[in-house]
Amino acid sequence: KDRNNPGRTAWDLNFASSKSDPNSDLVELTKPRAWYLLGSSSLVFIRSDKAEFLMPDFTSEPVSGRFTGNVEVLQFERQSDGSLPAPIAGDSSVRITTNWLDFDAVASELSTTETVLIASESIDADCSGLRIVFNEVDERVELLEIPGSLVATIRPSVSDSKSKPAPA
């Protein structure tokens, strides 16, 4: 549940199987599928082959962890009826793929030092490493940092291309 609004779900986590270590707060998951509510309507969906989460309380959200193997991050808007959309990559506004991805739920941060591919309507990028910090209050990305190399193709938006005069 959302810490500031207990009537609203902040995280939804599903997985094929789990294995916990009785001597620690670590939980290993296979085929994790996580929805994270960024704001009132923006959603982040993360899936991977495996994950390891730090979960001091298994009935609550994980504190931190790592998704590993075929990691895919998708961004969507919540459906008008409040339901979650089908997590189809082609329907997402942003698609990020990498080999592993760390998260810190307290800091609202995702990061990796691996190669990352980013695809959206306006940009395709191949970068070395990525750090994203979300601002939950303002419902936006606060920081997007690429510590290594970046090769990107940026496409002008449809509205930008319509506002420019045709060449003479």
PDB file of N, CA and C in Angstrom, residues 37-135:
ATOM      1  N   LEU A  37       3.391   2.155  -8.814  1.00  0.00           N
ATOM      2  CA  LEU A  37       2.604   3.351  -9.096  1.00  0.00           C
ATOM      3  C   LEU A  37       3.471   4.564  -8.818  1.00  0.00           C
ATOM      4  N   LEU A  38       3.832   5.286  -9.887  1.00  0.00           N
ATOM      5  CA  LEU A  38       4.702   6.449  -9.746  1.00  0.00           C
ATOM      6  C   LEU A  38       3.932   7.657  -9.268  1.00  0.00           C
ATOM      7  N   GLY A  39       2.756   7.858  -9.766  1.00  0.00           N
ATOM      8  CA  GLY A  39       1.943   9.002  -9.379  1.00  0.00           C
ATOM      9  C   GLY A  39       0.491   8.610  -9.384  1.00  0.00           C
ATOM     10  N   SER A  40      -0.372   9.549  -9.664  1.00  0.00           N
ATOM     11  CA  SER A  40      -1.798   9.252  -9.660  1.00  0.00           C
ATOM     12  C   SER A  40      -2.187   8.347 -10.815  1.00  0.00           C
ATOM     13  N   SER A  41      -1.430   8.394 -11.929  1.00  0.00           N
ATOM     14  CA  SER A  41      -1.803   7.551 -13.055  1.00  0.00           C
ATOM     15  C   SER A  41      -0.622   6.922 -13.783  1.00  0.00           C
ATOM     16  N   SER A  42       0.594   7.339 -13.517  1.00  0.00           N
ATOM     17  CA  SER A  42       1.759   6.800 -14.211  1.00  0.00           C
ATOM     18  C   SER A  42       2.239   5.525 -13.520  1.00  0.00           C
ATOM     19  N   LEU A  43       2.496   4.497 -14.332  1.00  0.00           N
ATOM     20  CA  LEU A  43       2.879   3.185 -13.817  1.00  0.00           C
ATOM     21  C   LEU A  43       4.198   2.738 -14.436  1.00  0.00           C
ATOM     22  N   VAL A  44       5.023   2.071 -13.643  1.00  0.00           N
ATOM     23  CA  VAL A  44       6.250   1.459 -14.130  1.00  0.00           C
ATOM     24  C   VAL A  44       6.092  -0.047 -13.909  1.00  0.00           C
ATOM     25  N   PHE A  45       6.334  -0.821 -14.970  1.00  0.00           N
ATOM     26  CA  PHE A  45       6.259  -2.280 -14.905  1.00  0.00           C
ATOM     27  C   PHE A  45       7.655  -2.837 -15.122  1.00  0.00           C
ATOM     28  N   ILE A  46       8.088  -3.750 -14.251  1.00  0.00           N
ATOM     29  CA  ILE A  46       9.419  -4.352 -14.362  1.00  0.00           C
ATOM     30  C   ILE A  46       9.253  -5.870 -14.335  1.00  0.00           C
ATOM     31  N   ARG A  47       9.928  -6.534 -15.280  1.00  0.00           N
ATOM     32  CA  ARG A  47       9.944  -7.997 -15.275  1.00  0.00           C
ATOM     33  C   ARG A  47      11.355  -8.479 -15.587  1.00  0.00           C
ATOM     34  N   SER A  48      11.662  -9.686 -15.104  1.00  0.00           N
ATOM     35  CA  SER A  48      12.971 -10.281 -15.354  1.00  0.00           C
ATOM     36  C   SER A  48      12.883 -11.784 -15.115  1.00  0.00           C
ATOM     37  N   ASP A  49      14.005 -12.472 -15.358  1.00  0.00           N
ATOM     38  CA  ASP A  49      14.051 -13.914 -15.125  1.00  0.00           C
ATOM     39  C   ASP A  49      14.088 -14.239 -13.631  1.00  0.00           C
ATOM     40  N   LYS A  50      14.863 -13.445 -12.891  1.00  0.00           N
ATOM     41  CA  LYS A  50      15.035 -13.669 -11.452  1.00  0.00           C
ATOM     42  C   LYS A  50      15.140 -12.331 -10.737  1.00  0.00           C
ATOM     43  N   ALA A  51      15.048 -12.386  -9.422  1.00  0.00           N
ATOM     44  CA  ALA A  51      15.274 -11.192  -8.602  1.00  0.00           C
ATOM     45  C   ALA A  51      15.675 -11.624  -7.204  1.00  0.00           C
ATOM     46  N   GLU A  52      16.390 -10.740  -6.550  1.00  0.00           N
ATOM     47  CA  GLU A  52      16.724 -10.932  -5.143  1.00  0.00           C
ATOM     48  C   GLU A  52      16.335  -9.640  -4.437  1.00  0.00           C
ATOM     49  N   PHE A  53      15.442  -9.750  -3.476  1.00  0.00           N
ATOM     50  CA  PHE A  53      14.913  -8.583  -2.777  1.00  0.00           C
ATOM     51  C   PHE A  53      15.281  -8.634  -1.302  1.00  0.00           C
ATOM     52  N   LEU A  54      15.505  -7.452  -0.747  1.00  0.00           N
ATOM     53  CA  LEU A  54      15.654  -7.308   0.694  1.00  0.00           C
ATOM     54  C   LEU A  54      14.267  -6.966   1.225  1.00  0.00           C
ATOM     55  N   MET A  55      13.691  -7.906   1.992  1.00  0.00           N
ATOM     56  CA  MET A  55      12.321  -7.734   2.487  1.00  0.00           C
ATOM     57  C   MET A  55      12.257  -8.089   3.970  1.00  0.00           C
ATOM     58  N   PRO A  56      12.511  -7.116   4.846  1.00  0.00           N
ATOM     59  CA  PRO A  56      12.423  -7.392   6.280  1.00  0.00           C
ATOM     60  C   PRO A  56      11.022  -7.864   6.697  1.00  0.00           C
ATOM     61  N   ASP A  57       9.995  -7.408   5.978  1.00  0.00           N
ATOM     62  CA  ASP A  57       8.619  -7.824   6.242  1.00  0.00           C
ATOM     63  C   ASP A  57       8.040  -8.321   4.926  1.00  0.00           C
ATOM     64  N   PHE A  58       7.829  -9.643   4.814  1.00  0.00           N
ATOM     65  CA  PHE A  58       7.384 -10.232   3.550  1.00  0.00           C
ATOM     66  C   PHE A  58       5.990  -9.763   3.131  1.00  0.00           C
ATOM     67  N   THR A  59       5.232  -9.219   4.061  1.00  0.00           N
ATOM     68  CA  THR A  59       3.884  -8.732   3.723  1.00  0.00           C
ATOM     69  C   THR A  59       3.896  -7.296   3.225  1.00  0.00           C
ATOM     70  N   SER A  60       5.064  -6.669   3.199  1.00  0.00           N
ATOM     71  CA  SER A  60       5.166  -5.285   2.759  1.00  0.00           C
ATOM     72  C   SER A  60       6.069  -5.203   1.536  1.00  0.00           C
ATOM     73  N   GLU A  61       6.259  -3.994   0.995  1.00  0.00           N
ATOM     74  CA  GLU A  61       7.069  -3.831  -0.206  1.00  0.00           C
ATOM     75  C   GLU A  61       8.534  -4.110   0.080  1.00  0.00           C
ATOM     76  N   PRO A  62       9.279  -4.563  -0.934  1.00  0.00           N
ATOM     77  CA  PRO A  62      10.723  -4.757  -0.736  1.00  0.00           C
ATOM     78  C   PRO A  62      11.415  -3.414  -0.516  1.00  0.00           C
ATOM     79  N   VAL A  63      12.472  -3.430   0.259  1.00  0.00           N
ATOM     80  CA  VAL A  63      13.248  -2.223   0.550  1.00  0.00           C
ATOM     81  C   VAL A  63      14.191  -1.911  -0.608  1.00  0.00           C
ATOM     82  N   SER A  64      14.833  -2.960  -1.125  1.00  0.00           N
ATOM     83  CA  SER A  64      15.766  -2.813  -2.234  1.00  0.00           C
ATOM     84  C   SER A  64      15.940  -4.181  -2.872  1.00  0.00           C
ATOM     85  N   GLY A  65      16.713  -4.211  -3.951  1.00  0.00           N
ATOM     86  CA  GLY A  65      16.951  -5.498  -4.579  1.00  0.00           C
ATOM     87  C   GLY A  65      17.533  -5.371  -5.961  1.00  0.00           C
ATOM     88  N   ARG A  66      17.613  -6.521  -6.628  1.00  0.00           N
ATOM     89  CA  ARG A  66      18.166  -6.573  -7.980  1.00  0.00           C
ATOM     90  C   ARG A  66      17.332  -7.510  -8.842  1.00  0.00           C
ATOM     91  N   PHE A  67      16.918  -7.001  -9.998  1.00  0.00           N
ATOM     92  CA  PHE A  67      16.300  -7.817 -11.035  1.00  0.00           C
ATOM     93  C   PHE A  67      17.441  -8.299 -11.926  1.00  0.00           C
ATOM     94  N   THR A  68      17.441  -9.592 -12.321  1.00  0.00           N
ATOM     95  CA  THR A  68      18.507 -10.111 -13.172  1.00  0.00           C
ATOM     96  C   THR A  68      17.938 -10.954 -14.307  1.00  0.00           C
ATOM     97  N   GLY A  69      18.612 -10.893 -15.449  1.00  0.00           N
ATOM     98  CA  GLY A  69      18.252 -11.703 -16.599  1.00  0.00           C
ATOM     99  C   GLY A  69      17.094 -11.147 -17.400  1.00  0.00           C
ATOM    100  N   ASN A  70      17.362 -10.669 -18.603  1.00  0.00           N
ATOM    101  CA  ASN A  70      16.314 -10.168 -19.504  1.00  0.00           C
ATOM    102  C   ASN A  70      15.396  -9.148 -18.827  1.00  0.00           C
ATOM    103  N   VAL A  71      16.001  -8.158 -18.189  1.00  0.00           N
ATOM    104  CA  VAL A  71      15.226  -7.145 -17.469  1.00  0.00           C
ATOM    105  C   VAL A  71      14.553  -6.215 -18.482  1.00  0.00           C
ATOM    106  N   GLU A  72      13.274  -5.981 -18.262  1.00  0.00           N
ATOM    107  CA  GLU A  72      12.505  -5.076 -19.108  1.00  0.00           C
ATOM    108  C   GLU A  72      11.695  -4.147 -18.210  1.00  0.00           C
ATOM    109  N   VAL A  73      11.827  -2.843 -18.472  1.00  0.00           N
ATOM    110  CA  VAL A  73      11.082  -1.825 -17.733  1.00  0.00           C
ATOM    111  C   VAL A  73      10.185  -1.110 -18.739  1.00  0.00           C
ATOM    112  N   LEU A  74       8.909  -1.039 -18.439  1.00  0.00           N
ATOM    113  CA  LEU A  74       7.934  -0.399 -19.322  1.00  0.00           C
ATOM    114  C   LEU A  74       7.190   0.669 -18.541  1.00  0.00           C
ATOM    115  N   GLN A  75       6.782   1.742 -19.234  1.00  0.00           N
ATOM    116  CA  GLN A  75       5.989   2.784 -18.577  1.00  0.00           C
ATOM    117  C   GLN A  75       4.629   2.885 -19.259  1.00  0.00           C
ATOM    118  N   PHE A  76       3.588   2.985 -18.429  1.00  0.00           N
ATOM    119  CA  PHE A  76       2.210   3.061 -18.900  1.00  0.00           C
ATOM    120  C   PHE A  76       1.444   4.102 -18.107  1.00  0.00           C
ATOM    121  N   GLU A  77       0.255   4.403 -18.564  1.00  0.00           N
ATOM    122  CA  GLU A  77      -0.712   5.183 -17.796  1.00  0.00           C
ATOM    123  C   GLU A  77      -1.794   4.220 -17.318  1.00  0.00           C
ATOM    124  N   ARG A  78      -2.279   4.433 -16.116  1.00  0.00           N
ATOM    125  CA  ARG A  78      -3.352   3.604 -15.564  1.00  0.00           C
ATOM    126  C   ARG A  78      -4.587   3.737 -16.459  1.00  0.00           C
ATOM    127  N   GLN A  79      -5.337   2.667 -16.609  1.00  0.00           N
ATOM    128  CA  GLN A  79      -6.563   2.676 -17.406  1.00  0.00           C
ATOM    129  C   GLN A  79      -7.573   3.643 -16.792  1.00  0.00           C
ATOM    130  N   SER A  80      -8.505   4.146 -17.597  1.00  0.00           N
ATOM    131  CA  SER A  80      -9.495   5.112 -17.103  1.00  0.00           C
ATOM    132  C   SER A  80     -10.362   4.529 -15.987  1.00  0.00           C
ATOM    133  N   ASP A  81     -10.541   3.210 -15.969  1.00  0.00           N
ATOM    134  CA  ASP A  81     -11.324   2.582 -14.894  1.00  0.00           C
ATOM    135  C   ASP A  81     -10.478   2.258 -13.667  1.00  0.00           C
ATOM    136  N   GLY A  82      -9.177   2.655 -13.692  1.00  0.00           N
ATOM    137  CA  GLY A  82      -8.286   2.437 -12.550  1.00  0.00           C
ATOM    138  C   GLY A  82      -7.515   1.130 -12.614  1.00  0.00           C
ATOM    139  N   SER A  83      -7.809   0.278 -13.583  1.00  0.00           N
ATOM    140  CA  SER A  83      -7.138  -1.017 -13.672  1.00  0.00           C
ATOM    141  C   SER A  83      -5.754  -0.886 -14.301  1.00  0.00           C
ATOM    142  N   LEU A  84      -4.978  -1.951 -14.172  1.00  0.00           N
ATOM    143  CA  LEU A  84      -3.644  -1.987 -14.758  1.00  0.00           C
ATOM    144  C   LEU A  84      -3.758  -2.402 -16.221  1.00  0.00           C
ATOM    145  N   PRO A  85      -2.979  -1.791 -17.114  1.00  0.00           N
ATOM    146  CA  PRO A  85      -3.001  -2.196 -18.516  1.00  0.00           C
ATOM    147  C   PRO A  85      -2.277  -3.526 -18.704  1.00  0.00           C
ATOM    148  N   ALA A  86      -2.488  -4.166 -19.841  1.00  0.00           N
ATOM    149  CA  ALA A  86      -1.705  -5.358 -20.176  1.00  0.00           C
ATOM    150  C   ALA A  86      -0.269  -4.908 -20.413  1.00  0.00           C
ATOM    151  N   PRO A  87       0.721  -5.582 -19.818  1.00  0.00           N
ATOM    152  CA  PRO A  87       2.117  -5.144 -19.962  1.00  0.00           C
ATOM    153  C   PRO A  87       2.729  -5.573 -21.300  1.00  0.00           C
ATOM    154  N   ILE A  88       2.291  -4.942 -22.370  1.00  0.00           N
ATOM    155  CA  ILE A  88       2.772  -5.245 -23.715  1.00  0.00           C
ATOM    156  C   ILE A  88       3.765  -4.154 -24.117  1.00  0.00           C
ATOM    157  N   ALA A  89       4.984  -4.571 -24.467  1.00  0.00           N
ATOM    158  CA  ALA A  89       6.053  -3.609 -24.756  1.00  0.00           C
ATOM    159  C   ALA A  89       5.653  -2.598 -25.818  1.00  0.00           C
ATOM    160  N   GLY A  90       4.966  -3.032 -26.850  1.00  0.00           N
ATOM    161  CA  GLY A  90       4.585  -2.126 -27.929  1.00  0.00           C
ATOM    162  C   GLY A  90       3.586  -1.064 -27.518  1.00  0.00           C
ATOM    163  N   ASP A  91       2.904  -1.270 -26.406  1.00  0.00           N
ATOM    164  CA  ASP A  91       1.920  -0.301 -25.923  1.00  0.00           C
ATOM    165  C   ASP A  91       2.495   0.668 -24.898  1.00  0.00           C
ATOM    166  N   SER A  92       3.740   0.467 -24.483  1.00  0.00           N
ATOM    167  CA  SER A  92       4.320   1.319 -23.444  1.00  0.00           C
ATOM    168  C   SER A  92       4.895   2.594 -24.053  1.00  0.00           C
ATOM    169  N   SER A  93       4.930   3.650 -23.244  1.00  0.00           N
ATOM    170  CA  SER A  93       5.492   4.918 -23.726  1.00  0.00           C
ATOM    171  C   SER A  93       7.014   4.893 -23.712  1.00  0.00           C
ATOM    172  N   VAL A  94       7.611   4.069 -22.836  1.00  0.00           N
ATOM    173  CA  VAL A  94       9.065   3.920 -22.750  1.00  0.00           C
ATOM    174  C   VAL A  94       9.363   2.451 -22.481  1.00  0.00           C
ATOM    175  N   ARG A  95      10.398   1.938 -23.140  1.00  0.00           N
ATOM    176  CA  ARG A  95      10.853   0.552 -22.904  1.00  0.00           C
ATOM    177  C   ARG A  95      12.347   0.600 -22.648  1.00  0.00           C
ATOM    178  N   ILE A  96      12.774   0.028 -21.521  1.00  0.00           N
ATOM    179  CA  ILE A  96      14.182  -0.036 -21.139  1.00  0.00           C
ATOM    180  C   ILE A  96      14.533  -1.501 -20.955  1.00  0.00           C
ATOM    181  N   THR A  97      15.650  -1.949 -21.551  1.00  0.00           N
ATOM    182  CA  THR A  97      16.093  -3.331 -21.367  1.00  0.00           C
ATOM    183  C   THR A  97      17.559  -3.339 -20.946  1.00  0.00           C
ATOM    184  N   THR A  98      17.913  -4.314 -20.113  1.00  0.00           N
ATOM    185  CA  THR A  98      19.290  -4.462 -19.626  1.00  0.00           C
ATOM    186  C   THR A  98      19.455  -5.862 -19.042  1.00  0.00           C
ATOM    187  N   ASN A  99      20.667  -6.201 -18.589  1.00  0.00           N
ATOM    188  CA  ASN A  99      20.936  -7.515 -18.003  1.00  0.00           C
ATOM    189  C   ASN A  99      20.560  -7.589 -16.525  1.00  0.00           C
ATOM    190  N   TRP A 100      20.801  -6.508 -15.797  1.00  0.00           N
ATOM    191  CA  TRP A 100      20.391  -6.459 -14.387  1.00  0.00           C
ATOM    192  C   TRP A 100      20.073  -5.017 -14.022  1.00  0.00           C
ATOM    193  N   LEU A 101      19.260  -4.874 -12.993  1.00  0.00           N
ATOM    194  CA  LEU A 101      18.816  -3.546 -12.565  1.00  0.00           C
ATOM    195  C   LEU A 101      18.582  -3.559 -11.069  1.00  0.00           C
ATOM    196  N   ASP A 102      19.261  -2.655 -10.367  1.00  0.00           N
ATOM    197  CA  ASP A 102      19.056  -2.498  -8.924  1.00  0.00           C
ATOM    198  C   ASP A 102      17.947  -1.498  -8.672  1.00  0.00           C
ATOM    199  N   PHE A 103      17.270  -1.654  -7.540  1.00  0.00           N
ATOM    200  CA  PHE A 103      16.288  -0.657  -7.133  1.00  0.00           C
ATOM    201  C   PHE A 103      16.404  -0.399  -5.644  1.00  0.00           C
ATOM    202  N   ASP A 104      16.057   0.810  -5.284  1.00  0.00           N
ATOM    203  CA  ASP A 104      15.994   1.234  -3.887  1.00  0.00           C
ATOM    204  C   ASP A 104      14.629   1.882  -3.718  1.00  0.00           C
ATOM    205  N   ALA A 105      13.720   1.192  -3.044  1.00  0.00           N
ATOM    206  CA  ALA A 105      12.351   1.692  -2.896  1.00  0.00           C
ATOM    207  C   ALA A 105      12.285   2.941  -2.026  1.00  0.00           C
ATOM    208  N   VAL A 106      13.154   3.045  -1.039  1.00  0.00           N
ATOM    209  CA  VAL A 106      13.142   4.205  -0.148  1.00  0.00           C
ATOM    210  C   VAL A 106      13.562   5.466  -0.910  1.00  0.00           C
ATOM    211  N   ALA A 107      14.591   5.348  -1.751  1.00  0.00           N
ATOM    212  CA  ALA A 107      15.091   6.490  -2.516  1.00  0.00           C
ATOM    213  C   ALA A 107      14.376   6.653  -3.861  1.00  0.00           C
ATOM    214  N   SER A 108      13.469   5.738  -4.200  1.00  0.00           N
ATOM    215  CA  SER A 108      12.762   5.747  -5.499  1.00  0.00           C
ATOM    216  C   SER A 108      13.763   5.798  -6.649  1.00  0.00           C
ATOM    217  N   GLU A 109      14.708   4.853  -6.638  1.00  0.00           N
ATOM    218  CA  GLU A 109      15.802   4.867  -7.598  1.00  0.00           C
ATOM    219  C   GLU A 109      15.974   3.519  -8.275  1.00  0.00           C
ATOM    220  N   LEU A 110      16.266   3.561  -9.590  1.00  0.00           N
ATOM    221  CA  LEU A 110      16.645   2.389 -10.382  1.00  0.00           C
ATOM    222  C   LEU A 110      18.040   2.669 -10.928  1.00  0.00           C
ATOM    223  N   SER A 111      18.921   1.635 -10.963  1.00  0.00           N
ATOM    224  CA  SER A 111      20.263   1.868 -11.501  1.00  0.00           C
ATOM    225  C   SER A 111      20.905   0.572 -11.974  1.00  0.00           C
ATOM    226  N   THR A 112      21.843   0.721 -12.904  1.00  0.00           N
ATOM    227  CA  THR A 112      22.668  -0.380 -13.385  1.00  0.00           C
ATOM    228  C   THR A 112      23.940   0.210 -13.990  1.00  0.00           C
ATOM    229  N   THR A 113      24.977  -0.622 -14.063  1.00  0.00           N
ATOM    230  CA  THR A 113      26.196  -0.227 -14.765  1.00  0.00           C
ATOM    231  C   THR A 113      26.320  -1.000 -16.081  1.00  0.00           C
ATOM    232  N   GLU A 114      25.335  -1.803 -16.392  1.00  0.00           N
ATOM    233  CA  GLU A 114      25.298  -2.599 -17.609  1.00  0.00           C
ATOM    234  C   GLU A 114      24.893  -1.761 -18.819  1.00  0.00           C
ATOM    235  N   THR A 115      25.001  -2.347 -20.006  1.00  0.00           N
ATOM    236  CA  THR A 115      24.491  -1.723 -21.219  1.00  0.00           C
ATOM    237  C   THR A 115      22.968  -1.656 -21.117  1.00  0.00           C
ATOM    238  N   VAL A 116      22.419  -0.517 -21.498  1.00  0.00           N
ATOM    239  CA  VAL A 116      20.977  -0.278 -21.414  1.00  0.00           C
ATOM    240  C   VAL A 116      20.485   0.183 -22.779  1.00  0.00           C
ATOM    241  N   LEU A 117      19.383  -0.379 -23.217  1.00  0.00           N
ATOM    242  CA  LEU A 117      18.718   0.080 -24.436  1.00  0.00           C
ATOM    243  C   LEU A 117      17.419   0.756 -24.027  1.00  0.00           C
ATOM    244  N   ILE A 118      17.190   1.953 -24.558  1.00  0.00           N
ATOM    245  CA  ILE A 118      15.986   2.724 -24.246  1.00  0.00           C
ATOM    246  C   ILE A 118      15.271   3.009 -25.562  1.00  0.00           C
ATOM    247  N   ALA A 119      13.970   2.780 -25.583  1.00  0.00           N
ATOM    248  CA  ALA A 119      13.178   3.063 -26.778  1.00  0.00           C
ATOM    249  C   ALA A 119      11.887   3.760 -26.379  1.00  0.00           C
ATOM    250  N   SER A 120      11.586   4.838 -27.087  1.00  0.00           N
ATOM    251  CA  SER A 120      10.325   5.552 -26.891  1.00  0.00           C
ATOM    252  C   SER A 120       9.932   6.170 -28.223  1.00  0.00           C
ATOM    253  N   GLU A 121       8.837   6.883 -28.226  1.00  0.00           N
ATOM    254  CA  GLU A 121       8.385   7.523 -29.449  1.00  0.00           C
ATOM    255  C   GLU A 121       9.391   8.563 -29.951  1.00  0.00           C
ATOM    256  N   SER A 122      10.094   9.205 -29.020  1.00  0.00           N
ATOM    257  CA  SER A 122      10.981  10.298 -29.416  1.00  0.00           C
ATOM    258  C   SER A 122      12.476   9.977 -29.371  1.00  0.00           C
ATOM    259  N   ILE A 123      12.865   8.823 -28.793  1.00  0.00           N
ATOM    260  CA  ILE A 123      14.298   8.537 -28.674  1.00  0.00           C
ATOM    261  C   ILE A 123      14.560   7.034 -28.660  1.00  0.00           C
ATOM    262  N   ASP A 124      15.665   6.651 -29.275  1.00  0.00           N
ATOM    263  CA  ASP A 124      16.252   5.320 -29.141  1.00  0.00           C
ATOM    264  C   ASP A 124      17.659   5.557 -28.636  1.00  0.00           C
ATOM    265  N   ALA A 125      18.046   4.860 -27.587  1.00  0.00           N
ATOM    266  CA  ALA A 125      19.368   5.090 -27.005  1.00  0.00           C
ATOM    267  C   ALA A 125      20.018   3.780 -26.594  1.00  0.00           C
ATOM    268  N   ASP A 126      21.335   3.762 -26.704  1.00  0.00           N
ATOM    269  CA  ASP A 126      22.174   2.657 -26.258  1.00  0.00           C
ATOM    270  C   ASP A 126      23.194   3.312 -25.334  1.00  0.00           C
ATOM    271  N   CYS A 127      23.164   2.950 -24.061  1.00  0.00           N
ATOM    272  CA  CYS A 127      24.052   3.622 -23.122  1.00  0.00           C
ATOM    273  C   CYS A 127      24.723   2.650 -22.173  1.00  0.00           C
ATOM    274  N   SER A 128      25.815   3.103 -21.588  1.00  0.00           N
ATOM    275  CA  SER A 128      26.562   2.328 -20.602  1.00  0.00           C
ATOM    276  C   SER A 128      26.177   2.828 -19.223  1.00  0.00           C
ATOM    277  N   GLY A 129      25.316   2.089 -18.578  1.00  0.00           N
ATOM    278  CA  GLY A 129      24.856   2.469 -17.249  1.00  0.00           C
ATOM    279  C   GLY A 129      23.674   3.395 -17.286  1.00  0.00           C
ATOM    280  N   LEU A 130      22.955   3.424 -16.183  1.00  0.00           N
ATOM    281  CA  LEU A 130      21.766   4.263 -16.075  1.00  0.00           C
ATOM    282  C   LEU A 130      21.395   4.413 -14.608  1.00  0.00           C
ATOM    283  N   ARG A 131      20.971   5.613 -14.258  1.00  0.00           N
ATOM    284  CA  ARG A 131      20.437   5.875 -12.913  1.00  0.00           C
ATOM    285  C   ARG A 131      19.225   6.767 -13.085  1.00  0.00           C
ATOM    286  N   ILE A 132      18.088   6.305 -12.546  1.00  0.00           N
ATOM    287  CA  ILE A 132      16.846   7.073 -12.614  1.00  0.00           C
ATOM    288  C   ILE A 132      16.344   7.273 -11.192  1.00  0.00           C
ATOM    289  N   VAL A 133      16.068   8.525 -10.833  1.00  0.00           N
ATOM    290  CA  VAL A 133      15.480   8.840  -9.533  1.00  0.00           C
ATOM    291  C   VAL A 133      14.106   9.441  -9.798  1.00  0.00           C
ATOM    292  N   PHE A 134      13.087   8.841  -9.184  1.00  0.00           N
ATOM    293  CA  PHE A 134      11.716   9.304  -9.357  1.00  0.00           C
ATOM    294  C   PHE A 134      11.326  10.268  -8.246  1.00  0.00           C
ATOM    295  N   ASN A 135      10.572  11.294  -8.581  1.00  0.00           N
ATOM    296  CA  ASN A 135      10.000  12.214  -7.608  1.00  0.00           C
ATOM    297  C   ASN A 135       8.533  11.835  -7.491  1.00  0.00           C
TER     298      ASN A 135
END
